[in-house]
Amino acid sequence: TEIYTLSLHDALPISAHVQIQIDAPPAKVWQLLVDAPSWPRWQKDIGSVSSSGPLVPGARFVWKTGDTTIHSQVQLFDPPQVLGWTGTALTAKAVHVWELHPLPGNQTLVIVKESLDGPFIAELFPSSQLSDADIKWLAALKRAAESAR
């Protein structure tokens, strides 16, 4: 078995740190994030998710974005504040952490931190591409959370 630490590797060539403010309470945003099987309904870049249900501590799930299949496991789970998972796709290893911070007016600041490591990953998937993907995911989450109010 491989043991992961969930420290983000900001010093790695591939990392992203993006955020968005959502006009919905953290509990609503959390509900969307942990309902992994529903991701393809509101995040169109995700083609499929195979999970036994909502994400829980230690849950394993497989999801597909574009042509990439990612095998992930929940490592951080502190509702409704922190959700984090590790993932592998081919030779790449990822750490993906979502932080939800309550704001006045029943709003939520969502911060996403992600890092990638692996042979040739910097050449195949630059940080700007990772940031762009995370920004798109945050925009989709914002639309889903605000339309479901």
Short mmCIF file of N, CA and C in Angstrom, two decimals:
data_model
loop_
_atom_site.label_atom_id
_atom_site.label_comp_id
_atom_site.label_asym_id
_atom_site.label_seq_id
_atom_site.Cartn_x
_atom_site.Cartn_y
_atom_site.Cartn_z
N THR A 1 0.84 -1.19 0.00
CA THR A 1 0.00 0.00 0.00
C THR A 1 0.87 1.25 0.00
N GLU A 2 0.36 2.23 -0.66
CA GLU A 2 1.05 3.50 -0.74
C GLU A 2 0.44 4.43 0.30
N ILE A 3 1.26 5.14 1.01
CA ILE A 3 0.78 6.06 2.03
C ILE A 3 0.99 7.48 1.53
N TYR A 4 -0.07 8.25 1.58
CA TYR A 4 -0.01 9.64 1.13
C TYR A 4 -0.02 10.57 2.32
N THR A 5 0.65 11.66 2.17
CA THR A 5 0.45 12.75 3.12
C THR A 5 -0.32 13.81 2.35
N LEU A 6 -1.15 14.53 3.03
CA LEU A 6 -1.96 15.53 2.35
C LEU A 6 -1.36 16.91 2.48
N SER A 7 -0.05 16.96 2.51
CA SER A 7 0.55 18.27 2.44
C SER A 7 0.61 18.64 0.96
N LEU A 8 0.18 19.83 0.67
CA LEU A 8 0.25 20.30 -0.70
C LEU A 8 1.68 20.67 -1.00
N HIS A 9 2.09 20.37 -2.18
CA HIS A 9 3.46 20.60 -2.58
C HIS A 9 3.53 21.85 -3.44
N ASP A 10 3.44 23.01 -2.80
CA ASP A 10 3.49 24.26 -3.54
C ASP A 10 4.81 24.42 -4.29
N ALA A 11 5.85 23.73 -3.84
CA ALA A 11 7.14 23.85 -4.49
C ALA A 11 7.22 22.98 -5.75
N LEU A 12 6.25 22.09 -5.91
CA LEU A 12 6.25 21.26 -7.11
C LEU A 12 5.99 22.13 -8.33
N PRO A 13 6.42 21.65 -9.48
CA PRO A 13 6.19 22.44 -10.69
C PRO A 13 4.71 22.64 -11.00
N ILE A 14 3.84 21.74 -10.54
CA ILE A 14 2.43 21.82 -10.87
C ILE A 14 1.61 22.00 -9.60
N SER A 15 1.05 23.19 -9.42
CA SER A 15 0.17 23.43 -8.28
C SER A 15 -0.80 24.55 -8.64
N ALA A 16 -1.92 24.55 -7.94
CA ALA A 16 -2.94 25.57 -8.16
C ALA A 16 -3.54 25.96 -6.82
N HIS A 17 -3.95 27.21 -6.72
CA HIS A 17 -4.61 27.73 -5.52
C HIS A 17 -5.60 28.77 -6.03
N VAL A 18 -6.89 28.40 -6.06
CA VAL A 18 -7.92 29.29 -6.60
C VAL A 18 -9.08 29.37 -5.62
N GLN A 19 -9.90 30.41 -5.76
CA GLN A 19 -11.03 30.57 -4.84
C GLN A 19 -12.17 31.29 -5.54
N ILE A 20 -13.37 31.14 -4.92
CA ILE A 20 -14.56 31.81 -5.42
C ILE A 20 -15.51 32.04 -4.26
N GLN A 21 -16.30 33.08 -4.36
CA GLN A 21 -17.34 33.36 -3.37
C GLN A 21 -18.67 32.88 -3.94
N ILE A 22 -19.41 32.12 -3.14
CA ILE A 22 -20.67 31.53 -3.58
C ILE A 22 -21.79 32.04 -2.69
N ASP A 23 -22.88 32.44 -3.32
CA ASP A 23 -24.05 32.95 -2.61
C ASP A 23 -24.93 31.78 -2.17
N ALA A 24 -24.39 30.97 -1.28
CA ALA A 24 -25.08 29.81 -0.71
C ALA A 24 -24.33 29.43 0.56
N PRO A 25 -25.02 28.84 1.53
CA PRO A 25 -24.36 28.47 2.79
C PRO A 25 -23.40 27.29 2.59
N PRO A 26 -22.39 27.18 3.47
CA PRO A 26 -21.44 26.07 3.35
C PRO A 26 -22.10 24.69 3.30
N ALA A 27 -23.17 24.48 4.04
CA ALA A 27 -23.82 23.16 4.04
C ALA A 27 -24.33 22.79 2.66
N LYS A 28 -24.84 23.75 1.90
CA LYS A 28 -25.33 23.49 0.55
C LYS A 28 -24.18 23.17 -0.40
N VAL A 29 -23.10 23.94 -0.29
CA VAL A 29 -21.92 23.70 -1.13
C VAL A 29 -21.32 22.34 -0.80
N TRP A 30 -21.24 22.03 0.49
CA TRP A 30 -20.71 20.74 0.94
C TRP A 30 -21.52 19.59 0.36
N GLN A 31 -22.83 19.72 0.39
CA GLN A 31 -23.71 18.67 -0.13
C GLN A 31 -23.38 18.36 -1.60
N LEU A 32 -23.16 19.40 -2.38
CA LEU A 32 -22.81 19.19 -3.80
C LEU A 32 -21.46 18.51 -3.95
N LEU A 33 -20.49 18.91 -3.14
CA LEU A 33 -19.15 18.33 -3.25
C LEU A 33 -19.10 16.86 -2.86
N VAL A 34 -19.77 16.49 -1.78
CA VAL A 34 -19.68 15.10 -1.32
C VAL A 34 -20.57 14.16 -2.12
N ASP A 35 -21.50 14.70 -2.90
CA ASP A 35 -22.34 13.85 -3.75
C ASP A 35 -21.63 13.62 -5.08
N ALA A 36 -20.50 12.90 -5.01
CA ALA A 36 -19.66 12.69 -6.20
C ALA A 36 -20.42 12.10 -7.39
N PRO A 37 -21.35 11.15 -7.18
CA PRO A 37 -22.07 10.62 -8.35
C PRO A 37 -22.84 11.69 -9.13
N SER A 38 -23.14 12.82 -8.49
CA SER A 38 -23.88 13.88 -9.18
C SER A 38 -22.97 14.88 -9.90
N TRP A 39 -21.67 14.80 -9.71
CA TRP A 39 -20.78 15.78 -10.33
C TRP A 39 -21.01 15.96 -11.83
N PRO A 40 -21.17 14.89 -12.61
CA PRO A 40 -21.34 15.09 -14.06
C PRO A 40 -22.59 15.90 -14.42
N ARG A 41 -23.58 15.95 -13.53
CA ARG A 41 -24.80 16.73 -13.82
C ARG A 41 -24.54 18.23 -13.78
N TRP A 42 -23.60 18.67 -12.96
CA TRP A 42 -23.36 20.10 -12.85
C TRP A 42 -21.95 20.52 -13.26
N GLN A 43 -21.03 19.57 -13.37
CA GLN A 43 -19.67 19.86 -13.82
C GLN A 43 -19.45 19.10 -15.11
N LYS A 44 -19.69 19.74 -16.24
CA LYS A 44 -19.75 19.07 -17.54
C LYS A 44 -18.41 18.49 -17.99
N ASP A 45 -17.28 18.93 -17.38
CA ASP A 45 -15.98 18.36 -17.75
C ASP A 45 -15.77 16.97 -17.13
N ILE A 46 -16.63 16.58 -16.21
CA ILE A 46 -16.53 15.26 -15.59
C ILE A 46 -17.51 14.33 -16.31
N GLY A 47 -16.95 13.32 -16.94
CA GLY A 47 -17.77 12.40 -17.74
C GLY A 47 -18.50 11.37 -16.91
N SER A 48 -17.85 10.89 -15.84
CA SER A 48 -18.49 9.87 -15.01
C SER A 48 -17.79 9.80 -13.66
N VAL A 49 -18.53 9.28 -12.68
CA VAL A 49 -17.99 9.03 -11.34
C VAL A 49 -18.52 7.69 -10.89
N SER A 50 -17.63 6.83 -10.46
CA SER A 50 -18.02 5.54 -9.89
C SER A 50 -17.72 5.59 -8.40
N SER A 51 -18.81 5.60 -7.61
CA SER A 51 -18.69 5.70 -6.16
C SER A 51 -19.85 4.95 -5.55
N SER A 52 -19.64 4.44 -4.35
CA SER A 52 -20.72 3.69 -3.69
C SER A 52 -21.77 4.62 -3.09
N GLY A 53 -21.60 5.90 -3.26
CA GLY A 53 -22.55 6.88 -2.72
C GLY A 53 -21.81 8.16 -2.41
N PRO A 54 -22.40 8.99 -1.54
CA PRO A 54 -21.71 10.22 -1.17
C PRO A 54 -20.34 9.94 -0.56
N LEU A 55 -19.43 10.89 -0.72
CA LEU A 55 -18.08 10.72 -0.18
C LEU A 55 -18.12 10.73 1.34
N VAL A 56 -17.33 9.84 1.92
CA VAL A 56 -17.17 9.71 3.36
C VAL A 56 -15.68 9.48 3.62
N PRO A 57 -15.25 9.57 4.88
CA PRO A 57 -13.83 9.34 5.15
C PRO A 57 -13.34 7.99 4.61
N GLY A 58 -12.24 8.02 3.88
CA GLY A 58 -11.65 6.80 3.34
C GLY A 58 -12.29 6.29 2.07
N ALA A 59 -13.37 6.90 1.62
CA ALA A 59 -14.07 6.41 0.43
C ALA A 59 -13.15 6.43 -0.79
N ARG A 60 -13.27 5.39 -1.59
CA ARG A 60 -12.54 5.31 -2.85
C ARG A 60 -13.55 5.57 -3.97
N PHE A 61 -13.10 6.32 -4.98
CA PHE A 61 -13.97 6.58 -6.12
C PHE A 61 -13.12 6.76 -7.36
N VAL A 62 -13.73 6.47 -8.49
CA VAL A 62 -13.05 6.57 -9.78
C VAL A 62 -13.86 7.54 -10.63
N TRP A 63 -13.17 8.50 -11.23
CA TRP A 63 -13.87 9.48 -12.04
C TRP A 63 -13.08 9.77 -13.30
N LYS A 64 -13.81 10.27 -14.28
CA LYS A 64 -13.20 10.51 -15.57
C LYS A 64 -13.42 11.96 -15.97
N THR A 65 -12.34 12.62 -16.34
CA THR A 65 -12.40 13.97 -16.87
C THR A 65 -11.63 13.98 -18.18
N GLY A 66 -12.30 14.36 -19.25
CA GLY A 66 -11.68 14.25 -20.57
C GLY A 66 -11.34 12.80 -20.85
N ASP A 67 -10.10 12.56 -21.25
CA ASP A 67 -9.65 11.19 -21.53
C ASP A 67 -8.93 10.57 -20.33
N THR A 68 -8.97 11.23 -19.20
CA THR A 68 -8.20 10.79 -18.04
C THR A 68 -9.10 10.15 -16.99
N THR A 69 -8.75 8.94 -16.58
CA THR A 69 -9.43 8.25 -15.49
C THR A 69 -8.60 8.42 -14.23
N ILE A 70 -9.24 8.86 -13.16
CA ILE A 70 -8.54 9.17 -11.92
C ILE A 70 -9.08 8.26 -10.80
N HIS A 71 -8.18 7.60 -10.11
CA HIS A 71 -8.53 6.75 -8.98
C HIS A 71 -8.22 7.54 -7.71
N SER A 72 -9.26 7.85 -6.92
CA SER A 72 -9.10 8.74 -5.78
C SER A 72 -9.57 8.10 -4.49
N GLN A 73 -9.08 8.68 -3.38
CA GLN A 73 -9.51 8.26 -2.06
C GLN A 73 -9.59 9.49 -1.15
N VAL A 74 -10.71 9.59 -0.43
CA VAL A 74 -10.91 10.70 0.49
C VAL A 74 -9.93 10.55 1.66
N GLN A 75 -9.18 11.62 1.92
CA GLN A 75 -8.20 11.62 3.00
C GLN A 75 -8.54 12.62 4.10
N LEU A 76 -9.18 13.72 3.73
CA LEU A 76 -9.60 14.74 4.69
C LEU A 76 -11.12 14.88 4.62
N PHE A 77 -11.78 14.88 5.76
CA PHE A 77 -13.23 14.96 5.77
C PHE A 77 -13.67 15.62 7.07
N ASP A 78 -13.99 16.90 7.00
CA ASP A 78 -14.39 17.67 8.18
C ASP A 78 -15.59 18.54 7.77
N PRO A 79 -16.80 17.95 7.78
CA PRO A 79 -17.98 18.67 7.29
C PRO A 79 -18.31 19.90 8.13
N PRO A 80 -18.80 20.95 7.55
CA PRO A 80 -18.79 21.25 6.12
C PRO A 80 -17.63 22.19 5.78
N GLN A 81 -16.42 21.87 6.25
CA GLN A 81 -15.31 22.79 6.10
C GLN A 81 -14.20 22.31 5.18
N VAL A 82 -13.80 21.05 5.27
CA VAL A 82 -12.65 20.57 4.51
C VAL A 82 -12.93 19.20 3.91
N LEU A 83 -12.67 19.11 2.61
CA LEU A 83 -12.76 17.84 1.90
C LEU A 83 -11.48 17.72 1.08
N GLY A 84 -10.79 16.60 1.22
CA GLY A 84 -9.55 16.42 0.47
C GLY A 84 -9.39 14.98 0.03
N TRP A 85 -8.83 14.82 -1.16
CA TRP A 85 -8.56 13.48 -1.63
C TRP A 85 -7.23 13.43 -2.34
N THR A 86 -6.70 12.22 -2.42
CA THR A 86 -5.53 11.95 -3.24
C THR A 86 -6.04 11.21 -4.47
N GLY A 87 -5.27 11.31 -5.53
CA GLY A 87 -5.67 10.62 -6.75
C GLY A 87 -4.47 10.23 -7.58
N THR A 88 -4.66 9.19 -8.38
CA THR A 88 -3.63 8.78 -9.32
C THR A 88 -4.26 8.61 -10.70
N ALA A 89 -3.50 9.02 -11.69
CA ALA A 89 -3.89 8.84 -13.09
C ALA A 89 -2.60 8.54 -13.85
N LEU A 90 -2.51 7.34 -14.38
CA LEU A 90 -1.27 6.87 -15.01
C LEU A 90 -0.13 7.03 -14.00
N THR A 91 0.89 7.84 -14.30
CA THR A 91 2.00 8.00 -13.36
C THR A 91 1.88 9.26 -12.51
N ALA A 92 0.82 10.02 -12.70
CA ALA A 92 0.64 11.27 -11.94
C ALA A 92 -0.04 11.00 -10.61
N LYS A 93 0.37 11.75 -9.60
CA LYS A 93 -0.25 11.70 -8.28
C LYS A 93 -0.72 13.10 -7.95
N ALA A 94 -1.95 13.19 -7.44
CA ALA A 94 -2.54 14.49 -7.14
C ALA A 94 -3.01 14.55 -5.70
N VAL A 95 -3.00 15.76 -5.15
CA VAL A 95 -3.62 16.08 -3.87
C VAL A 95 -4.58 17.22 -4.16
N HIS A 96 -5.84 17.05 -3.78
CA HIS A 96 -6.89 18.03 -4.09
C HIS A 96 -7.65 18.33 -2.80
N VAL A 97 -7.61 19.59 -2.36
CA VAL A 97 -8.24 19.98 -1.09
C VAL A 97 -9.21 21.12 -1.33
N TRP A 98 -10.41 20.97 -0.79
CA TRP A 98 -11.45 22.00 -0.84
C TRP A 98 -11.64 22.53 0.57
N GLU A 99 -11.59 23.85 0.74
CA GLU A 99 -11.87 24.49 2.02
C GLU A 99 -13.09 25.37 1.85
N LEU A 100 -14.05 25.25 2.77
CA LEU A 100 -15.27 26.06 2.74
C LEU A 100 -15.28 26.95 3.98
N HIS A 101 -15.34 28.26 3.73
CA HIS A 101 -15.32 29.23 4.82
C HIS A 101 -16.64 30.01 4.80
N PRO A 102 -17.38 30.01 5.92
CA PRO A 102 -18.63 30.78 5.95
C PRO A 102 -18.35 32.27 5.90
N LEU A 103 -19.20 32.97 5.17
CA LEU A 103 -19.13 34.43 5.06
C LEU A 103 -20.47 35.01 5.51
N PRO A 104 -20.49 36.28 5.90
CA PRO A 104 -21.77 36.91 6.27
C PRO A 104 -22.77 36.82 5.12
N GLY A 105 -24.04 36.82 5.47
CA GLY A 105 -25.09 36.78 4.46
C GLY A 105 -25.31 35.40 3.87
N ASN A 106 -24.97 34.35 4.64
CA ASN A 106 -25.19 32.97 4.18
C ASN A 106 -24.42 32.66 2.90
N GLN A 107 -23.20 33.16 2.82
CA GLN A 107 -22.34 32.92 1.67
C GLN A 107 -21.16 32.06 2.08
N THR A 108 -20.43 31.57 1.07
CA THR A 108 -19.30 30.68 1.31
C THR A 108 -18.13 31.08 0.44
N LEU A 109 -16.95 31.16 1.04
CA LEU A 109 -15.72 31.30 0.28
C LEU A 109 -15.17 29.89 0.11
N VAL A 110 -15.00 29.46 -1.14
CA VAL A 110 -14.46 28.13 -1.43
C VAL A 110 -13.04 28.32 -1.96
N ILE A 111 -12.10 27.66 -1.30
CA ILE A 111 -10.71 27.69 -1.72
C ILE A 111 -10.31 26.29 -2.15
N VAL A 112 -9.72 26.18 -3.34
CA VAL A 112 -9.24 24.90 -3.85
C VAL A 112 -7.73 24.97 -3.95
N LYS A 113 -7.08 23.96 -3.39
CA LYS A 113 -5.63 23.83 -3.49
C LYS A 113 -5.35 22.46 -4.09
N GLU A 114 -4.51 22.43 -5.09
CA GLU A 114 -4.22 21.16 -5.75
C GLU A 114 -2.76 21.14 -6.18
N SER A 115 -2.16 19.97 -6.08
CA SER A 115 -0.80 19.80 -6.60
C SER A 115 -0.71 18.46 -7.31
N LEU A 116 0.18 18.43 -8.31
CA LEU A 116 0.42 17.22 -9.09
C LEU A 116 1.91 16.90 -9.08
N ASP A 117 2.21 15.63 -9.11
CA ASP A 117 3.59 15.19 -9.20
C ASP A 117 3.63 13.92 -10.03
N GLY A 118 4.76 13.68 -10.65
CA GLY A 118 4.94 12.48 -11.43
C GLY A 118 5.88 12.75 -12.59
N PRO A 119 6.41 11.67 -13.17
CA PRO A 119 7.33 11.83 -14.28
C PRO A 119 6.71 12.61 -15.45
N PHE A 120 7.42 13.58 -15.92
CA PHE A 120 7.04 14.38 -17.09
C PHE A 120 5.74 15.16 -16.93
N ILE A 121 5.19 15.24 -15.72
CA ILE A 121 3.90 15.90 -15.54
C ILE A 121 3.98 17.38 -15.90
N ALA A 122 5.10 18.03 -15.61
CA ALA A 122 5.22 19.46 -15.91
C ALA A 122 5.13 19.72 -17.41
N GLU A 123 5.64 18.80 -18.21
CA GLU A 123 5.58 18.95 -19.65
C GLU A 123 4.18 18.65 -20.20
N LEU A 124 3.48 17.73 -19.54
CA LEU A 124 2.18 17.28 -20.04
C LEU A 124 1.02 18.15 -19.54
N PHE A 125 1.17 18.73 -18.34
CA PHE A 125 0.04 19.41 -17.71
C PHE A 125 0.57 20.58 -16.89
N PRO A 126 0.78 21.75 -17.49
CA PRO A 126 1.35 22.89 -16.75
C PRO A 126 0.40 23.42 -15.68
N SER A 127 0.96 24.16 -14.72
CA SER A 127 0.17 24.74 -13.63
C SER A 127 -0.98 25.59 -14.13
N SER A 128 -0.76 26.32 -15.23
CA SER A 128 -1.83 27.17 -15.75
C SER A 128 -3.04 26.34 -16.18
N GLN A 129 -2.79 25.17 -16.72
CA GLN A 129 -3.88 24.28 -17.14
C GLN A 129 -4.61 23.73 -15.91
N LEU A 130 -3.87 23.41 -14.86
CA LEU A 130 -4.48 22.93 -13.63
C LEU A 130 -5.34 24.03 -13.00
N SER A 131 -4.82 25.24 -12.95
CA SER A 131 -5.59 26.37 -12.41
C SER A 131 -6.85 26.61 -13.23
N ASP A 132 -6.73 26.57 -14.56
CA ASP A 132 -7.90 26.77 -15.42
C ASP A 132 -8.97 25.71 -15.15
N ALA A 133 -8.55 24.46 -14.98
CA ALA A 133 -9.50 23.38 -14.71
C ALA A 133 -10.18 23.60 -13.36
N ASP A 134 -9.42 24.01 -12.35
CA ASP A 134 -10.00 24.24 -11.03
C ASP A 134 -10.95 25.45 -11.05
N ILE A 135 -10.61 26.48 -11.81
CA ILE A 135 -11.49 27.65 -11.93
C ILE A 135 -12.81 27.25 -12.59
N LYS A 136 -12.74 26.42 -13.62
CA LYS A 136 -13.98 25.95 -14.28
C LYS A 136 -14.83 25.15 -13.30
N TRP A 137 -14.18 24.31 -12.49
CA TRP A 137 -14.91 23.49 -11.52
C TRP A 137 -15.57 24.40 -10.49
N LEU A 138 -14.85 25.42 -10.01
CA LEU A 138 -15.44 26.35 -9.05
C LEU A 138 -16.62 27.11 -9.65
N ALA A 139 -16.50 27.54 -10.90
CA ALA A 139 -17.60 28.26 -11.55
C ALA A 139 -18.83 27.36 -11.67
N ALA A 140 -18.62 26.09 -12.00
CA ALA A 140 -19.73 25.15 -12.10
C ALA A 140 -20.36 24.91 -10.73
N LEU A 141 -19.53 24.79 -9.70
CA LEU A 141 -20.03 24.62 -8.33
C LEU A 141 -20.85 25.83 -7.91
N LYS A 142 -20.38 27.01 -8.24
CA LYS A 142 -21.11 28.24 -7.92
C LYS A 142 -22.48 28.25 -8.60
N ARG A 143 -22.52 27.92 -9.88
CA ARG A 143 -23.80 27.88 -10.60
C ARG A 143 -24.75 26.87 -9.96
N ALA A 144 -24.25 25.69 -9.66
CA ALA A 144 -25.09 24.63 -9.07
C ALA A 144 -25.61 25.04 -7.69
N ALA A 145 -24.75 25.57 -6.86
CA ALA A 145 -25.15 25.93 -5.49
C ALA A 145 -26.12 27.10 -5.49
N GLU A 146 -25.90 28.07 -6.35
CA GLU A 146 -26.77 29.24 -6.36
C GLU A 146 -28.09 28.97 -7.05
N SER A 147 -28.14 28.04 -7.97
CA SER A 147 -29.41 27.74 -8.64
C SER A 147 -30.27 26.80 -7.81
N ALA A 148 -29.67 26.11 -6.86
CA ALA A 148 -30.39 25.14 -6.04
C ALA A 148 -30.95 25.75 -4.77
N ARG A 149 -30.83 27.06 -4.62
CA ARG A 149 -31.29 27.69 -3.38
C ARG A 149 -32.79 27.72 -3.28
#
